[in-house]
PDB file of C-alpha atoms in Angstrom:
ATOM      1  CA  UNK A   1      -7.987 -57.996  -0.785  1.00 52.00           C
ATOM      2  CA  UNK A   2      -9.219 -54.917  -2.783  1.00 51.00           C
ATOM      3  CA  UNK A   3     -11.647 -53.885  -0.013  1.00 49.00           C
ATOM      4  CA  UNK A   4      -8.885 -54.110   2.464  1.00 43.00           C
ATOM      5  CA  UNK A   5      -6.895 -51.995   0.994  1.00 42.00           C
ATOM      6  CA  UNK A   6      -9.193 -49.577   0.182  1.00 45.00           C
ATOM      7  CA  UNK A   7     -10.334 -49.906   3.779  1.00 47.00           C
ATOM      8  CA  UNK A   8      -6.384 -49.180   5.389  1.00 41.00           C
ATOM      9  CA  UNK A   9      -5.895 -46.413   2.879  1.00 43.00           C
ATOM     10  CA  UNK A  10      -9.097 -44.448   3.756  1.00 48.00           C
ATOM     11  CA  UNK A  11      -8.800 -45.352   7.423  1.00 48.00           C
ATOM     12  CA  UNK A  12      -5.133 -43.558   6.689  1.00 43.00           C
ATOM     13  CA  UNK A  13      -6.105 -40.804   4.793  1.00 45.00           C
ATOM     14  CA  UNK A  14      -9.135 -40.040   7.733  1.00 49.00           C
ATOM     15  CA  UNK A  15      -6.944 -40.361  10.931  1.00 46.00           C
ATOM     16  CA  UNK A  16      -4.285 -37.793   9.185  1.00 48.00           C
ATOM     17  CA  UNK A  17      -7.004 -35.754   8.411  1.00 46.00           C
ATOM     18  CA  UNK A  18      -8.033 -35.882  12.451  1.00 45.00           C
ATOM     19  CA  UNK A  19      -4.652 -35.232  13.236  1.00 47.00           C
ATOM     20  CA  UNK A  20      -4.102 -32.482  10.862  1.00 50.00           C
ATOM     21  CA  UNK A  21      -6.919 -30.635  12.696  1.00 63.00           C
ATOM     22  CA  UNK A  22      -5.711 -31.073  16.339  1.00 72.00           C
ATOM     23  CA  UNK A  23      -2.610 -29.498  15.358  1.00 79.00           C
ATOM     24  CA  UNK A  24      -2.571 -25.879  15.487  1.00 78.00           C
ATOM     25  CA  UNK A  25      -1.686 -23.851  11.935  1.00 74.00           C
ATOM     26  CA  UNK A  26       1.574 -22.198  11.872  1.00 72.00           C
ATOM     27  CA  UNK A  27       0.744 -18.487  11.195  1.00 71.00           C
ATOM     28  CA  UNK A  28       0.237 -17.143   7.913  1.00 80.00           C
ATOM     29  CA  UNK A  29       3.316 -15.120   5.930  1.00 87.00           C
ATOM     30  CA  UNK A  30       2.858 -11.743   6.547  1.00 94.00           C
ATOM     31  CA  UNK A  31       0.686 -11.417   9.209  1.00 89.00           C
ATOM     32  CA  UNK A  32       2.572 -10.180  11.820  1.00 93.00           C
ATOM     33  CA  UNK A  33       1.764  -6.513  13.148  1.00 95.00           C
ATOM     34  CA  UNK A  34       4.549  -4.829  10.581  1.00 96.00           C
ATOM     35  CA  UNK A  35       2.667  -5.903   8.167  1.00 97.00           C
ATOM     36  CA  UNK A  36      -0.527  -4.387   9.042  1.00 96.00           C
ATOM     37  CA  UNK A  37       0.934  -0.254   9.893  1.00 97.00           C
ATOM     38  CA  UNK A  38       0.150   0.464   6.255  1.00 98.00           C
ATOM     39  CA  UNK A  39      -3.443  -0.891   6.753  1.00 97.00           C
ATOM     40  CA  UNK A  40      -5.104   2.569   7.287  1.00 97.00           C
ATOM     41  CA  UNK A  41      -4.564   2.769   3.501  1.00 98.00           C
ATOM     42  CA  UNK A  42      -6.710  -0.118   2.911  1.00 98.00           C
ATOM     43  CA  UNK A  43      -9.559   0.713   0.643  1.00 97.00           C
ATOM     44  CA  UNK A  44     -11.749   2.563  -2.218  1.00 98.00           C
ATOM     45  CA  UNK A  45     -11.238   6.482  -1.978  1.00 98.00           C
ATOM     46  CA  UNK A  46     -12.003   9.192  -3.537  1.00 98.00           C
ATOM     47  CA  UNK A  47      -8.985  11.863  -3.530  1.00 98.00           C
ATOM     48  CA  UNK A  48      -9.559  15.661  -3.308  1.00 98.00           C
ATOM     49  CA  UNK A  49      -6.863  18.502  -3.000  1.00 98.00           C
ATOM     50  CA  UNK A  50      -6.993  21.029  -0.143  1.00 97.00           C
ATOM     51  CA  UNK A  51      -9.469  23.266  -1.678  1.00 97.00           C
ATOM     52  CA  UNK A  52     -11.963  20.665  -2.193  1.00 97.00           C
ATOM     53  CA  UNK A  53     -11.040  19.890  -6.331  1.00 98.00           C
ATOM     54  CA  UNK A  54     -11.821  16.410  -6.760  1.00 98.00           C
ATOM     55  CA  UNK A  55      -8.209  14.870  -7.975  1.00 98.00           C
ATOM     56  CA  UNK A  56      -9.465  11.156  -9.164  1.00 98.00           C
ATOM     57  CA  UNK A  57     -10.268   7.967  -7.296  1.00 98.00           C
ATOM     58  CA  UNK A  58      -8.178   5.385  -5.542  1.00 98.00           C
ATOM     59  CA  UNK A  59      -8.066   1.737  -4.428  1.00 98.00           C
ATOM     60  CA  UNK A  60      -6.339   0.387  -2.418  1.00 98.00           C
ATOM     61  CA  UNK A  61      -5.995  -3.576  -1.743  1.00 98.00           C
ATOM     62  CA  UNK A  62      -4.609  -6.233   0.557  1.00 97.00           C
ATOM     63  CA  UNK A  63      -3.321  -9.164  -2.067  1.00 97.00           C
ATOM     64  CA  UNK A  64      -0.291 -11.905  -1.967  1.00 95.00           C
ATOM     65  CA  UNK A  65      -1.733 -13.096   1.069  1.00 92.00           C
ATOM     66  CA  UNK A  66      -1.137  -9.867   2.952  1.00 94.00           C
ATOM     67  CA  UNK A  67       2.212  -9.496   2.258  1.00 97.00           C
ATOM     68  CA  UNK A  68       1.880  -6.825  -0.837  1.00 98.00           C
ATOM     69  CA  UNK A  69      -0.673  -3.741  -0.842  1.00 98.00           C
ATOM     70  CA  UNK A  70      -1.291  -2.708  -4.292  1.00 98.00           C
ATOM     71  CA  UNK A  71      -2.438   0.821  -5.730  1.00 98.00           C
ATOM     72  CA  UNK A  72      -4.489   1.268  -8.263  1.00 98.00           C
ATOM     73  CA  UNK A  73      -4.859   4.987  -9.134  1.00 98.00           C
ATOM     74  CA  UNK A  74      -7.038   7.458 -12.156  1.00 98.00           C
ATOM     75  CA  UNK A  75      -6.995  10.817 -11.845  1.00 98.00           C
ATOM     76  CA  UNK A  76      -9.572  13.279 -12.986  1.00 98.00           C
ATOM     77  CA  UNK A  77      -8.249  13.872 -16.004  1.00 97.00           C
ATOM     78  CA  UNK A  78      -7.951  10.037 -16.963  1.00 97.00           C
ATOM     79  CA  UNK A  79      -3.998   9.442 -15.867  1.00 97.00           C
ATOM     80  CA  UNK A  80      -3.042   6.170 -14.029  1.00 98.00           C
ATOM     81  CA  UNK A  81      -0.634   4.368 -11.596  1.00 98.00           C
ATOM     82  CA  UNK A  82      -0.051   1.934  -9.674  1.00 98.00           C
ATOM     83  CA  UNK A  83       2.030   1.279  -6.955  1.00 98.00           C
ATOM     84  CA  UNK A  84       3.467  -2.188  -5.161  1.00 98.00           C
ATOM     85  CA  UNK A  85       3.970  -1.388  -1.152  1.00 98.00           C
ATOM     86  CA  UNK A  86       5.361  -4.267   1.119  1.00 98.00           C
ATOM     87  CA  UNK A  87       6.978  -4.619   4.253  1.00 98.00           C
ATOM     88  CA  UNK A  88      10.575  -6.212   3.927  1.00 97.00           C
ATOM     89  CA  UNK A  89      11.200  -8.049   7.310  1.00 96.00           C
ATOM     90  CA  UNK A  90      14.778  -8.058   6.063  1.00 96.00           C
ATOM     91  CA  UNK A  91      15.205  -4.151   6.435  1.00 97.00           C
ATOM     92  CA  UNK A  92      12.077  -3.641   8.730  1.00 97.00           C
ATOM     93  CA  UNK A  93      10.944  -0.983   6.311  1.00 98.00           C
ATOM     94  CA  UNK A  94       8.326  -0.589   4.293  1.00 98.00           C
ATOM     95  CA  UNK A  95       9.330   0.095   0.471  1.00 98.00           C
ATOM     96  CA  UNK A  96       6.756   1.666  -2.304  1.00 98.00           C
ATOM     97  CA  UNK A  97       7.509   1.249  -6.015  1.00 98.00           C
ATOM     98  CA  UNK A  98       5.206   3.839  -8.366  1.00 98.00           C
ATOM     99  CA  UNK A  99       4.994   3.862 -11.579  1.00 98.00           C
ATOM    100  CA  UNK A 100       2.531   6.224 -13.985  1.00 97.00           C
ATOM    101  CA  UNK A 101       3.566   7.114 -17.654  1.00 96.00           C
ATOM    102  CA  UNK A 102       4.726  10.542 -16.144  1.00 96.00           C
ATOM    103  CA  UNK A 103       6.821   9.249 -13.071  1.00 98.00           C
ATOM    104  CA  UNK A 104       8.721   6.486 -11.406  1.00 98.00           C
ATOM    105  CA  UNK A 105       9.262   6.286  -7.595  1.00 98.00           C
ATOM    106  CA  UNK A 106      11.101   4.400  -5.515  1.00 98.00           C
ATOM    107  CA  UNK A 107      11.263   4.993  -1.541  1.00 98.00           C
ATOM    108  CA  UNK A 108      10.858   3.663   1.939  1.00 98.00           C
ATOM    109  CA  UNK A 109      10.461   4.233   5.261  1.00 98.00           C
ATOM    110  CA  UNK A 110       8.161   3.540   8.127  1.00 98.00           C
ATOM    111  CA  UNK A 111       5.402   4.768  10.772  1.00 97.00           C
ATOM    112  CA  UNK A 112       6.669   7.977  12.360  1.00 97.00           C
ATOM    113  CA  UNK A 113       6.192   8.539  15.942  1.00 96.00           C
ATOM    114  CA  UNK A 114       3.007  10.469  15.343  1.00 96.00           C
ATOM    115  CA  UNK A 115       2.079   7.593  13.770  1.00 96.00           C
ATOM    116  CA  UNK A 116       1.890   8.554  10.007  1.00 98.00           C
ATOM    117  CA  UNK A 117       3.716   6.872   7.378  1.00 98.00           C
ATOM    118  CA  UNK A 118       6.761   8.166   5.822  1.00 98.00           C
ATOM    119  CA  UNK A 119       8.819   6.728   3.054  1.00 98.00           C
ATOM    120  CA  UNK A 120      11.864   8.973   1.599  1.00 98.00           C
ATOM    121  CA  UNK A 121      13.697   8.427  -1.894  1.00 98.00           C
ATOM    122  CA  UNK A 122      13.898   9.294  -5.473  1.00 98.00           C
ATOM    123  CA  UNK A 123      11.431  10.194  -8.367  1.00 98.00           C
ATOM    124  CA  UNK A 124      12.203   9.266 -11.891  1.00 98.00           C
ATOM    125  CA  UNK A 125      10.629  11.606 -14.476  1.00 98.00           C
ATOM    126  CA  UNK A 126      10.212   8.982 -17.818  1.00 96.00           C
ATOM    127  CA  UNK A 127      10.536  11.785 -20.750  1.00 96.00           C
ATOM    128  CA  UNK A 128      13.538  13.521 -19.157  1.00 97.00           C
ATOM    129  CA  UNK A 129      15.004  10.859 -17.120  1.00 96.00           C
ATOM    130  CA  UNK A 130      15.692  13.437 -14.695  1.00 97.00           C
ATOM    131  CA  UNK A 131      15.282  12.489 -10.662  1.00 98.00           C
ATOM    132  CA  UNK A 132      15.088  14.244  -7.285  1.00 98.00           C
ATOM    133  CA  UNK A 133      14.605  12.899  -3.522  1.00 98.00           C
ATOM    134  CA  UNK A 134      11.009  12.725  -2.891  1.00 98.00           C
ATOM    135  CA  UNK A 135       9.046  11.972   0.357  1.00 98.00           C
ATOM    136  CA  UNK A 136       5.621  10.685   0.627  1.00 98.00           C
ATOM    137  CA  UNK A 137       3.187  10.756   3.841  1.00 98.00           C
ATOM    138  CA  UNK A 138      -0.050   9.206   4.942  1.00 98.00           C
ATOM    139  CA  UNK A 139      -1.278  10.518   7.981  1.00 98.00           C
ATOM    140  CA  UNK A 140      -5.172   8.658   9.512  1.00 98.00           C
ATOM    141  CA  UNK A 141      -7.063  11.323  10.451  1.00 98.00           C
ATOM    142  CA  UNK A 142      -9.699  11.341  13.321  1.00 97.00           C
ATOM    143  CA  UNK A 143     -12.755  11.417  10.932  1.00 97.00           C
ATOM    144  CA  UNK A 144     -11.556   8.673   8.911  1.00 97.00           C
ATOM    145  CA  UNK A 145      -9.600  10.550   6.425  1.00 98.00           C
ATOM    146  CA  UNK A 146      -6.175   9.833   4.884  1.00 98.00           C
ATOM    147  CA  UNK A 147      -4.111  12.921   4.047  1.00 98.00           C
ATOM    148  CA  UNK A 148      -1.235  12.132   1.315  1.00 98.00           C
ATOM    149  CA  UNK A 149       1.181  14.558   1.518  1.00 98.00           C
ATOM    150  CA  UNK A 150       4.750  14.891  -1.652  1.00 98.00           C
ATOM    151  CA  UNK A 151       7.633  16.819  -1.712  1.00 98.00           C
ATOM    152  CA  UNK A 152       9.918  17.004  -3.757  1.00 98.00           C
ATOM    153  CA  UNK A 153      13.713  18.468  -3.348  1.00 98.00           C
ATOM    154  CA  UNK A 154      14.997  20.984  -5.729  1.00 96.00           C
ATOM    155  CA  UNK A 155      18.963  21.277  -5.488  1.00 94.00           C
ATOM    156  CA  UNK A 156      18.889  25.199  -7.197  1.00 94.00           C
ATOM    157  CA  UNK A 157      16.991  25.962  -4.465  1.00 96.00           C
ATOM    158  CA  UNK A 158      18.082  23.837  -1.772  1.00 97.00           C
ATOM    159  CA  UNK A 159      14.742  23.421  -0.731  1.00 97.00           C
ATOM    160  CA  UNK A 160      11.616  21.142  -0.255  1.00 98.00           C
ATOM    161  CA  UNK A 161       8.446  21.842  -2.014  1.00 97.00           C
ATOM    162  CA  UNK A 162       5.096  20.538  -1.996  1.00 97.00           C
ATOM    163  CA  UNK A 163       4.316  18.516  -5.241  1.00 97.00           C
ATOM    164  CA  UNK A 164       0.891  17.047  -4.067  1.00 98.00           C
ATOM    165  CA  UNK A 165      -1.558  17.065  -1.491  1.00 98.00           C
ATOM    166  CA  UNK A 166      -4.990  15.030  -1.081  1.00 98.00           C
ATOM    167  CA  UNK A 167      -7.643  14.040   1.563  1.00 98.00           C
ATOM    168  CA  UNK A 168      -8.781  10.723   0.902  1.00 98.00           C
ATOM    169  CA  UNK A 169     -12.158   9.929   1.529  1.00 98.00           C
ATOM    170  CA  UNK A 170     -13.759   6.673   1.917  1.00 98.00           C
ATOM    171  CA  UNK A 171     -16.044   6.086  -1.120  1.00 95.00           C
ATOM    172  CA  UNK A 172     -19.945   5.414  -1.092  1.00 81.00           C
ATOM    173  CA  UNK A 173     -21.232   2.502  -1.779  1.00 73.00           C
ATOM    174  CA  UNK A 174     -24.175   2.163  -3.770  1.00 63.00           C
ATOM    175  CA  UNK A 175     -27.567   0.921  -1.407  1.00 55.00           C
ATOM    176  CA  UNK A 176     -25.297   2.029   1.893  1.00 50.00           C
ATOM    177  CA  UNK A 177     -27.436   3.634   4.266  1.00 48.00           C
ATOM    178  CA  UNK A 178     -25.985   6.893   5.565  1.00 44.00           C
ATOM    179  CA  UNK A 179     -25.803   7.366   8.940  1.00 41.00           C
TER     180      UNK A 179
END
């Protein structure tokens, strides 16, 4: 009687595992085309600022399955941040959440017609407690480059000014052959 049951149970267990692979997956969370226009992001940098200063390094990584891209930033000097970017399908926006020791944003936004990203909202200095509206943009260039452009609103002056600016570069990788 033992081997008979062993026998139905595994004959069970192997015809549901036949029939589980007929059957087509149901698509993954998150991977829809939204979730990818943030892609171009996607990868180990090294930032400079217009004049060519090197600024610090960057990573930047698919994780959750796709449906979070996480920042993990050090500047030259030794200063950190990261930053939690995700899609809501909700909204159809994409939202970034920064935080650094210095600064706390919180915007969103989405691809622009030219294509570039472009999230709008507020920046939290941590010692003063003081905010402002702030706008990031990421703009693919044709070589390969990502340009990050801030500004940040002053309400004295009733006017936007730049607060950062870097090219992001695609870091070597040690033994890659150059082309």
């Amino acid at each position: 009687m033992r081997v008979f049951v062993i026998g139905v149970v595994s004959g069970l267990i192997g015809a549901g595992l036949v029939q589980a692979q007929d059957e087509p997956s149901p698509p993954l969370p998150c991977s829809g085309d939204a979730f990818h226009q943030f892609d171009f992001w996607v990868g180990d940098w090294t930032v400079t600022t217009p004049d060519g200063t090197y600024a610090g390094d960057n990573r930047i990584t698919r994780e959750e399955g796709g449906c979070l891209i996480l920042e993990t930033w050090t500047s030259a000097t030794g200063g950190t941040g990261q930053s939690y970017n995700y899609y809501n399908p909700a909204t159809e926006r994409w939202r970034q959440v920064w935080v650094s020791t210095g600064a706390m944003i919180d915007y969103e936004g989405g691809l622009t017609e030219s294509g570039s990203m472009k999230l709008e909202g507020t920046i939290t200095y941590v010692t003063s407690a003081q905010t402002a509206d702030f706008t990031g943009e990421w703009t693919l260039e044709a070589d390969g480059t990502v340009t990050q452009h801030f500004e940040q609103y002053n309400a004295e002056t009733d006017e936007w000014a730049p607060w950062f600016t870097g090219t992001y570069t695609v870091k070597e990788t040690e033994g890659a052959e150059a082309p």
